[in-house]
Amino acid sequence: MNARTADWPDRLFETLKRGGVRQVCYVPDAGHARLIERCRADRGIRDVALTTEEEGVALAAGAWLGGERAVLLMQSSGVGNCVNMFSLARTCRFPLLMFITMRGEWEEFNPWQVPMGSIIDPVLKLCEAKVYRAHAPAEVAGNAERAIQHAFGDERIAAVILSQELIGKKVWTK
Amino acid sequence: MKLERRAAMAALLAGRGDDLLVIPGLGSTAWDAASAGDNDRNFYLWGAMGGAAMIGLGLALAQPDCRVAVITGDGEMLMGLGSLATIGIQQPRNLAVIVFDNGVYGETGMQPSHTQAGVDLIGVARGCGIASCLDVRDEKELADLARRLQNLRETLFARVQIAAEEPPRVLPLRDGVALKNRFRVAIGIETRPVGAQERSGQCGFEPL
């Protein structure tokens, strides 16, 4: 991956800033490391580390009640943790914008990642999320713009999936 | 003699002021809040069990000039214990998490909760880094909590020990979209109670 394509997390950060995002919550993930670093360093963004992803669904609802835009970052395994809490966004039409890094779909070493990773598309769709997917670095910011529009413009759930081939495989031996 | 839940809620919300925003948790605490007098600045939960404290955190961070009170039950709090850890490291100066603890799941038939068997929510909150924790056992301590809520300037956790009783239900509005919209209108984010598409100046991107 060359220097230009590897900077997609910076392009994504700039898109979130331009979209008026003020709260960024996450369960840490290697694929989101650079984006989390940018958010933590930005005085205009409150970064909120979570113990489990469903906390972020509730945080985003509270943020919107108070007039702020929030974003939830997680790994694909986190989607399963959120399913019941998605009811809050679905029942009340809270905007919910998620960026989900994939595990278990491409050159995955750890088989325990596969069961959740293999079903997140249908799970998200069943939960009424509009699902966007970026396979390549150049597709990230554009998908983010469309998802921001869908989530905050229409008070809906939007999920941008960042494919494992985009993130790269986890290195298990050093 | 443990506190009576309806009287405790009424005492906490008496003369509340427009800057107090309340998240009543799923179940009996929502009925208690409705019984104390409906208010557009209440966002009652009819679901999202375990999420009340985190909704309060998101709201408190978004509205630093308002006071936010999450008032929920022990069962609801137990489902979201991790959120106390998350709140403990954020430490908003305008958030109170108040748990009405009767040691039972009142909505499902009074089955015992973990607190009845000795799980100590004050100890959990303190262990999560919330320095101000109140154990409210009588009228005097309740009055103290109400005063602390009036002048909230720190993250506050309180357990209010209430009797296990089932007063008649007072059901608030249960349309989630309506609850959300009226709340946002009340605090001045929305200028009129209309749907998303009709809002002016609210597209995906804010004007640069």
Coordinates of C-alpha atoms in Angstrom, one line a residue:
Chain A
M1 CA 0.0 0.0 0.0
N2 CA 1.6 3.3 -1.0
A3 CA 1.6 6.5 1.0
R4 CA -1.4 8.0 -0.9
T5 CA -3.8 5.1 -0.4
A6 CA -2.7 4.4 3.2
D7 CA -4.0 7.8 4.3
W8 CA -7.7 6.8 4.0
P9 CA -8.1 7.2 7.8
D10 CA -7.1 10.8 7.5
R11 CA -9.5 11.4 4.7
L12 CA -12.2 9.8 6.8
F13 CA -11.4 12.0 9.8
E14 CA -11.6 15.1 7.6
T15 CA -15.0 13.9 6.3
L16 CA -16.3 13.4 9.8
K17 CA -15.1 16.9 10.8
R18 CA -16.8 18.4 7.8
G19 CA -20.0 16.5 8.7
G20 CA -20.1 18.2 12.1
V21 CA -19.4 15.1 14.2
R22 CA -18.7 16.1 17.8
Q23 CA -18.6 12.8 19.7
V24 CA -16.7 9.7 18.6
C25 CA -17.1 6.5 20.6
Y26 CA -15.4 3.2 20.1
V27 CA -14.2 -0.1 21.3
P28 CA -10.6 0.0 20.2
D29 CA -9.7 -1.8 17.0
A30 CA -6.4 -2.0 15.1
G31 CA -8.2 -1.0 11.8
H32 CA -9.5 2.2 13.5
A33 CA -6.2 3.0 15.3
R34 CA -5.2 5.9 13.1
L35 CA -8.7 7.4 13.1
I36 CA -9.0 7.1 16.9
E37 CA -5.6 8.8 17.3
R38 CA -6.8 11.7 15.1
C39 CA -10.0 12.0 17.1
R40 CA -8.2 11.9 20.5
A41 CA -6.0 14.7 19.3
D42 CA -8.8 17.0 18.1
R43 CA -10.1 19.5 20.6
G44 CA -13.5 19.8 18.8
I45 CA -14.2 16.1 19.2
R46 CA -15.0 14.3 22.4
D47 CA -13.6 10.8 22.2
V48 CA -15.4 8.2 24.4
A49 CA -13.9 4.8 24.9
L50 CA -16.6 2.1 25.5
T51 CA -16.6 -1.2 27.4
T52 CA -19.0 -2.7 24.8
E53 CA -20.3 -1.5 21.5
E54 CA -24.0 -1.2 22.6
E55 CA -23.0 1.6 24.9
G56 CA -22.2 3.6 21.8
V57 CA -25.7 3.1 20.4
A58 CA -27.1 4.6 23.5
L59 CA -24.5 7.4 23.7
A60 CA -25.3 8.4 20.1
A61 CA -29.0 8.7 21.0
G62 CA -28.2 10.9 24.0
A63 CA -25.9 13.1 21.8
W64 CA -28.7 13.6 19.3
L65 CA -31.2 14.4 22.1
G66 CA -28.8 17.2 23.0
G67 CA -28.2 18.3 19.4
E68 CA -24.8 16.7 18.7
R69 CA -23.7 14.3 16.1
A70 CA -21.9 11.1 17.2
V71 CA -20.2 8.3 15.4
L72 CA -19.6 4.7 16.6
L73 CA -16.4 2.8 15.6
M74 CA -16.2 -0.9 16.0
Q75 CA -15.0 -4.2 14.7
S76 CA -17.5 -6.5 13.0
S77 CA -17.8 -8.7 16.1
G78 CA -19.3 -5.7 17.9
V79 CA -22.3 -5.6 15.7
G80 CA -23.6 -8.7 17.5
N81 CA -23.3 -6.9 20.8
C82 CA -25.6 -4.1 19.6
V83 CA -28.6 -5.9 18.1
N84 CA -31.0 -5.2 21.0
M85 CA -29.8 -1.7 21.6
F86 CA -30.4 -0.9 17.9
S87 CA -34.1 -1.0 18.9
L88 CA -33.5 2.4 20.5
A89 CA -32.5 4.0 17.2
R90 CA -35.1 2.1 15.2
T91 CA -38.0 3.0 17.5
C92 CA -37.2 6.6 18.0
R93 CA -35.6 7.3 14.7
F94 CA -32.2 8.3 16.2
P95 CA -29.4 8.9 13.7
L96 CA -26.8 6.2 14.1
L97 CA -23.6 6.2 12.1
M98 CA -21.2 3.3 12.4
F99 CA -17.9 2.5 10.8
I100 CA -17.2 -1.2 11.0
T101 CA -13.9 -2.8 10.3
M102 CA -14.2 -6.4 9.0
R103 CA -12.7 -9.5 10.5
G104 CA -13.3 -13.0 9.4
E105 CA -13.8 -12.5 5.7
W106 CA -10.4 -12.3 4.0
E107 CA -7.2 -14.1 4.9
E108 CA -8.4 -14.5 8.5
F109 CA -6.1 -16.5 10.7
N110 CA -8.5 -16.6 13.7
P111 CA -11.6 -18.9 13.0
W112 CA -13.4 -17.4 16.0
Q113 CA -13.9 -14.2 14.0
V114 CA -15.7 -15.9 11.2
P115 CA -19.2 -16.7 12.7
M116 CA -20.0 -13.0 13.4
G117 CA -18.1 -11.6 10.5
S118 CA -20.0 -13.8 8.0
I119 CA -23.4 -12.5 9.1
I120 CA -23.0 -8.8 9.7
D121 CA -24.5 -7.7 6.3
P122 CA -27.8 -9.5 6.8
V123 CA -27.9 -8.6 10.5
L124 CA -27.4 -4.9 9.8
K125 CA -30.0 -5.0 7.0
L126 CA -32.5 -6.8 9.3
C127 CA -31.9 -3.9 11.8
E128 CA -32.9 -1.4 9.1
A129 CA -29.4 -0.1 8.6
K130 CA -28.4 1.3 5.2
V131 CA -25.1 -0.6 4.5
Y132 CA -22.2 0.9 2.5
R133 CA -19.0 -1.0 1.8
A134 CA -15.5 0.2 1.0
H135 CA -13.2 -2.3 -0.6
A136 CA -10.5 0.1 -1.6
P137 CA -9.0 3.2 0.1
A138 CA -10.4 5.5 -2.6
E139 CA -14.0 4.4 -1.7
V140 CA -13.9 5.3 2.0
A141 CA -14.5 9.0 2.1
G142 CA -17.3 9.0 -0.5
N143 CA -19.1 6.2 1.3
A144 CA -18.7 8.2 4.5
E145 CA -20.3 11.3 3.0
R146 CA -23.3 9.3 1.8
A147 CA -23.7 7.6 5.1
I148 CA -23.5 11.0 7.0
Q149 CA -26.2 12.3 4.7
H150 CA -28.4 9.2 5.3
A151 CA -27.9 9.1 9.1
F152 CA -28.2 12.7 10.1
G153 CA -30.2 14.1 7.2
D154 CA -33.0 11.5 7.6
E155 CA -32.5 10.3 11.2
R156 CA -31.7 6.7 10.1
I157 CA -29.1 4.0 10.7
A158 CA -26.1 3.9 8.4
A159 CA -23.2 1.5 8.5
V160 CA -20.0 1.9 6.5
I161 CA -18.2 -1.5 6.3
L162 CA -14.4 -1.3 5.8
S163 CA -13.5 -4.6 4.2
Q164 CA -10.7 -6.7 5.6
E165 CA -8.8 -6.4 2.3
L166 CA -8.8 -2.7 2.9
I167 CA -7.6 -2.9 6.5
G168 CA -5.0 -5.7 5.8
K169 CA -4.6 -8.9 7.6
K170 CA -3.6 -9.1 11.2
V171 CA 0.0 -10.1 11.7
W172 CA 0.2 -13.0 14.2
T173 CA 4.0 -13.6 14.3
K174 CA 6.7 -11.0 14.6
Chain B
M1 CA -38.6 1.9 56.9
K2 CA -37.4 2.3 53.3
L3 CA -38.3 5.2 51.1
E4 CA -41.5 5.1 49.0
R5 CA -40.5 5.4 45.3
R6 CA -43.2 7.8 44.2
A7 CA -42.5 10.2 47.0
A8 CA -38.7 9.9 46.4
M9 CA -39.1 10.7 42.7
A10 CA -41.4 13.7 43.5
A11 CA -38.8 15.0 46.0
L12 CA -36.0 14.8 43.4
L13 CA -38.0 16.5 40.7
A14 CA -39.8 19.2 42.7
G15 CA -39.1 22.7 41.3
R16 CA -36.8 21.1 38.8
G17 CA -36.0 24.1 36.6
D18 CA -35.7 24.1 32.8
D19 CA -32.1 23.2 32.9
L20 CA -32.8 19.7 34.3
L21 CA -33.0 17.0 31.7
V22 CA -34.2 13.6 32.9
I23 CA -33.7 10.1 31.5
P24 CA -36.1 7.8 33.4
G25 CA -35.0 4.2 32.9
L26 CA -37.1 1.4 31.5
G27 CA -39.8 0.2 33.9
S28 CA -41.0 1.5 37.2
T29 CA -38.8 4.6 37.2
A30 CA -40.4 5.7 34.0
W31 CA -43.9 5.4 35.6
D32 CA -42.5 7.2 38.7
A33 CA -41.3 10.1 36.6
A34 CA -44.6 10.3 34.8
S35 CA -46.5 10.3 38.1
A36 CA -44.4 13.2 39.3
G37 CA -45.7 15.2 36.4
D38 CA -45.1 14.8 32.6
N39 CA -42.4 17.1 31.2
D40 CA -41.1 17.6 27.7
R41 CA -37.6 17.4 29.2
N42 CA -38.1 13.8 30.2
F43 CA -37.0 11.1 27.7
Y44 CA -38.8 8.0 29.1
L45 CA -37.4 4.7 28.1
W46 CA -39.8 1.9 27.2
G47 CA -36.9 -0.3 26.1
A48 CA -33.1 -0.1 25.6
M49 CA -32.5 -1.9 28.9
G50 CA -29.0 -1.2 30.1
G51 CA -28.7 2.0 28.1
A52 CA -30.1 4.7 30.3
A53 CA -26.8 5.9 31.8
M54 CA -25.1 6.0 28.4
I55 CA -28.0 8.1 26.9
G56 CA -27.4 10.4 29.9
L57 CA -23.7 10.6 29.1
G58 CA -24.2 11.5 25.4
L59 CA -26.7 14.1 26.4
A60 CA -24.6 15.6 29.2
L61 CA -21.6 15.9 26.8
A62 CA -23.8 17.6 24.2
Q63 CA -25.5 20.0 26.7
P64 CA -22.8 21.1 29.2
D65 CA -24.9 24.0 30.5
C66 CA -27.8 21.7 31.5
R67 CA -28.0 19.2 34.3
V68 CA -28.7 15.6 33.3
A69 CA -30.3 13.1 35.7
V70 CA -30.5 9.5 34.8
I71 CA -33.0 7.9 37.2
T72 CA -33.3 4.2 36.8
G73 CA -33.8 0.9 38.6
D74 CA -31.3 -1.6 39.9
G75 CA -32.1 -4.2 37.2
E76 CA -31.6 -1.7 34.4
M77 CA -28.4 -0.5 35.9
L78 CA -27.1 -4.0 36.4
M79 CA -27.5 -4.7 32.6
G80 CA -25.2 -1.7 31.8
L81 CA -22.6 -1.8 34.6
G82 CA -19.9 -1.2 32.0
S83 CA -21.3 2.2 31.4
L84 CA -20.3 3.3 34.9
A85 CA -16.7 2.6 33.9
T86 CA -17.2 4.6 30.7
I87 CA -18.7 7.5 32.7
G88 CA -16.0 7.2 35.3
I89 CA -13.3 8.1 32.8
Q90 CA -15.4 10.9 31.2
Q91 CA -16.4 12.6 34.4
P92 CA -18.9 15.1 33.0
R93 CA -19.6 17.8 35.6
N94 CA -23.4 17.8 34.8
L95 CA -24.4 14.1 35.1
A96 CA -26.1 12.3 37.9
V97 CA -26.9 8.6 37.8
I98 CA -29.5 7.8 40.4
V99 CA -30.5 4.2 41.0
F100 CA -33.8 3.4 42.7
D101 CA -32.7 0.1 44.3
N102 CA -35.4 -2.2 45.6
G103 CA -33.6 -5.4 45.1
V104 CA -36.2 -6.9 42.7
Y105 CA -37.3 -6.9 39.1
G106 CA -40.6 -5.2 39.7
E107 CA -42.0 -5.4 36.2
T108 CA -41.5 -9.1 35.8
G109 CA -42.9 -10.4 39.0
M110 CA -40.6 -9.2 41.8
Q111 CA -37.8 -11.7 41.2
P112 CA -34.7 -10.9 43.3
S113 CA -32.0 -8.9 41.6
H114 CA -28.3 -9.2 42.3
T115 CA -28.4 -6.2 44.7
Q116 CA -30.6 -8.2 47.0
A117 CA -28.0 -10.8 47.2
G118 CA -25.3 -8.3 48.1
V119 CA -24.0 -6.7 45.0
D120 CA -23.1 -3.2 46.0
L121 CA -23.8 -0.6 43.3
I122 CA -22.1 2.1 45.3
G123 CA -18.9 0.0 45.5
V124 CA -19.1 -0.6 41.7
A125 CA -19.5 3.2 41.0
R126 CA -16.7 4.1 43.3
G127 CA -14.5 1.4 41.8
C128 CA -15.2 2.9 38.4
G129 CA -13.8 6.2 39.5
I130 CA -16.9 8.1 40.4
A131 CA -15.8 9.9 43.5
S132 CA -19.2 11.4 44.6
C133 CA -21.4 8.5 45.6
L134 CA -24.4 8.8 47.9
D135 CA -26.2 6.1 49.7
V136 CA -29.7 7.4 50.3
R137 CA -31.6 5.6 53.0
D138 CA -34.0 8.1 54.6
E139 CA -35.8 11.4 54.1
K140 CA -32.8 13.5 55.2
E141 CA -30.4 11.8 52.8
L142 CA -33.0 12.2 50.1
A143 CA -33.2 15.9 50.7
D144 CA -29.4 16.1 50.6
L145 CA -29.4 14.3 47.2
A146 CA -32.1 16.7 45.9
R147 CA -29.9 19.6 46.9
R148 CA -26.8 18.1 45.3
L149 CA -28.9 17.6 42.1
Q150 CA -30.0 21.2 42.2
N151 CA -26.4 22.4 42.3
L152 CA -24.8 19.7 40.2
R153 CA -21.2 20.4 39.4
E154 CA -19.7 16.9 39.2
T155 CA -20.4 13.4 38.2
L156 CA -22.7 12.0 40.9
F157 CA -23.9 8.5 41.6
A158 CA -26.6 7.8 44.1
R159 CA -28.4 4.6 45.2
V160 CA -31.8 5.4 46.7
Q161 CA -32.9 2.5 48.8
I162 CA -36.7 2.2 48.1
A163 CA -39.3 -0.3 49.3
A164 CA -40.3 -3.1 47.0
E165 CA -43.8 -2.1 46.2
E166 CA -45.9 -1.7 43.1
P167 CA -47.9 1.5 43.0
P168 CA -50.5 1.9 40.2
R169 CA -48.8 2.4 36.8
V170 CA -48.8 5.9 35.4
L171 CA -47.9 5.4 31.7
P172 CA -46.2 8.2 29.8
L173 CA -46.2 8.8 26.1
R174 CA -44.7 5.7 24.4
D175 CA -44.2 7.0 20.8
G176 CA -40.4 7.2 20.7
V177 CA -40.2 9.6 17.8
A178 CA -42.7 11.9 19.5
L179 CA -40.7 11.7 22.8
K180 CA -37.5 12.6 20.9
N181 CA -38.9 15.4 18.9
R182 CA -40.7 17.1 21.8
F183 CA -37.5 16.9 23.9
R184 CA -35.4 18.5 21.2
V185 CA -38.1 21.2 20.7
A186 CA -38.2 21.9 24.5
I187 CA -34.4 22.5 24.7
G188 CA -34.4 24.6 21.6
I189 CA -32.6 22.4 19.1
E190 CA -35.7 22.0 16.9
T191 CA -37.9 25.0 16.4
R192 CA -41.0 23.1 15.6
P193 CA -42.2 19.5 16.2
V194 CA -42.0 18.2 12.6
G195 CA -40.4 15.2 10.9
A196 CA -36.8 15.1 9.7
Q197 CA -37.4 15.8 6.1
E198 CA -39.2 19.0 6.9
R199 CA -36.5 20.5 9.1
S200 CA -34.9 23.5 7.5
G201 CA -31.1 23.7 7.4
Q202 CA -30.7 20.2 8.6
C203 CA -29.0 18.2 5.9
G204 CA -26.2 15.7 6.3
F205 CA -23.4 18.3 6.3
E206 CA -23.5 21.4 8.4
P207 CA -23.0 24.7 6.5
L208 CA -19.2 25.3 6.3

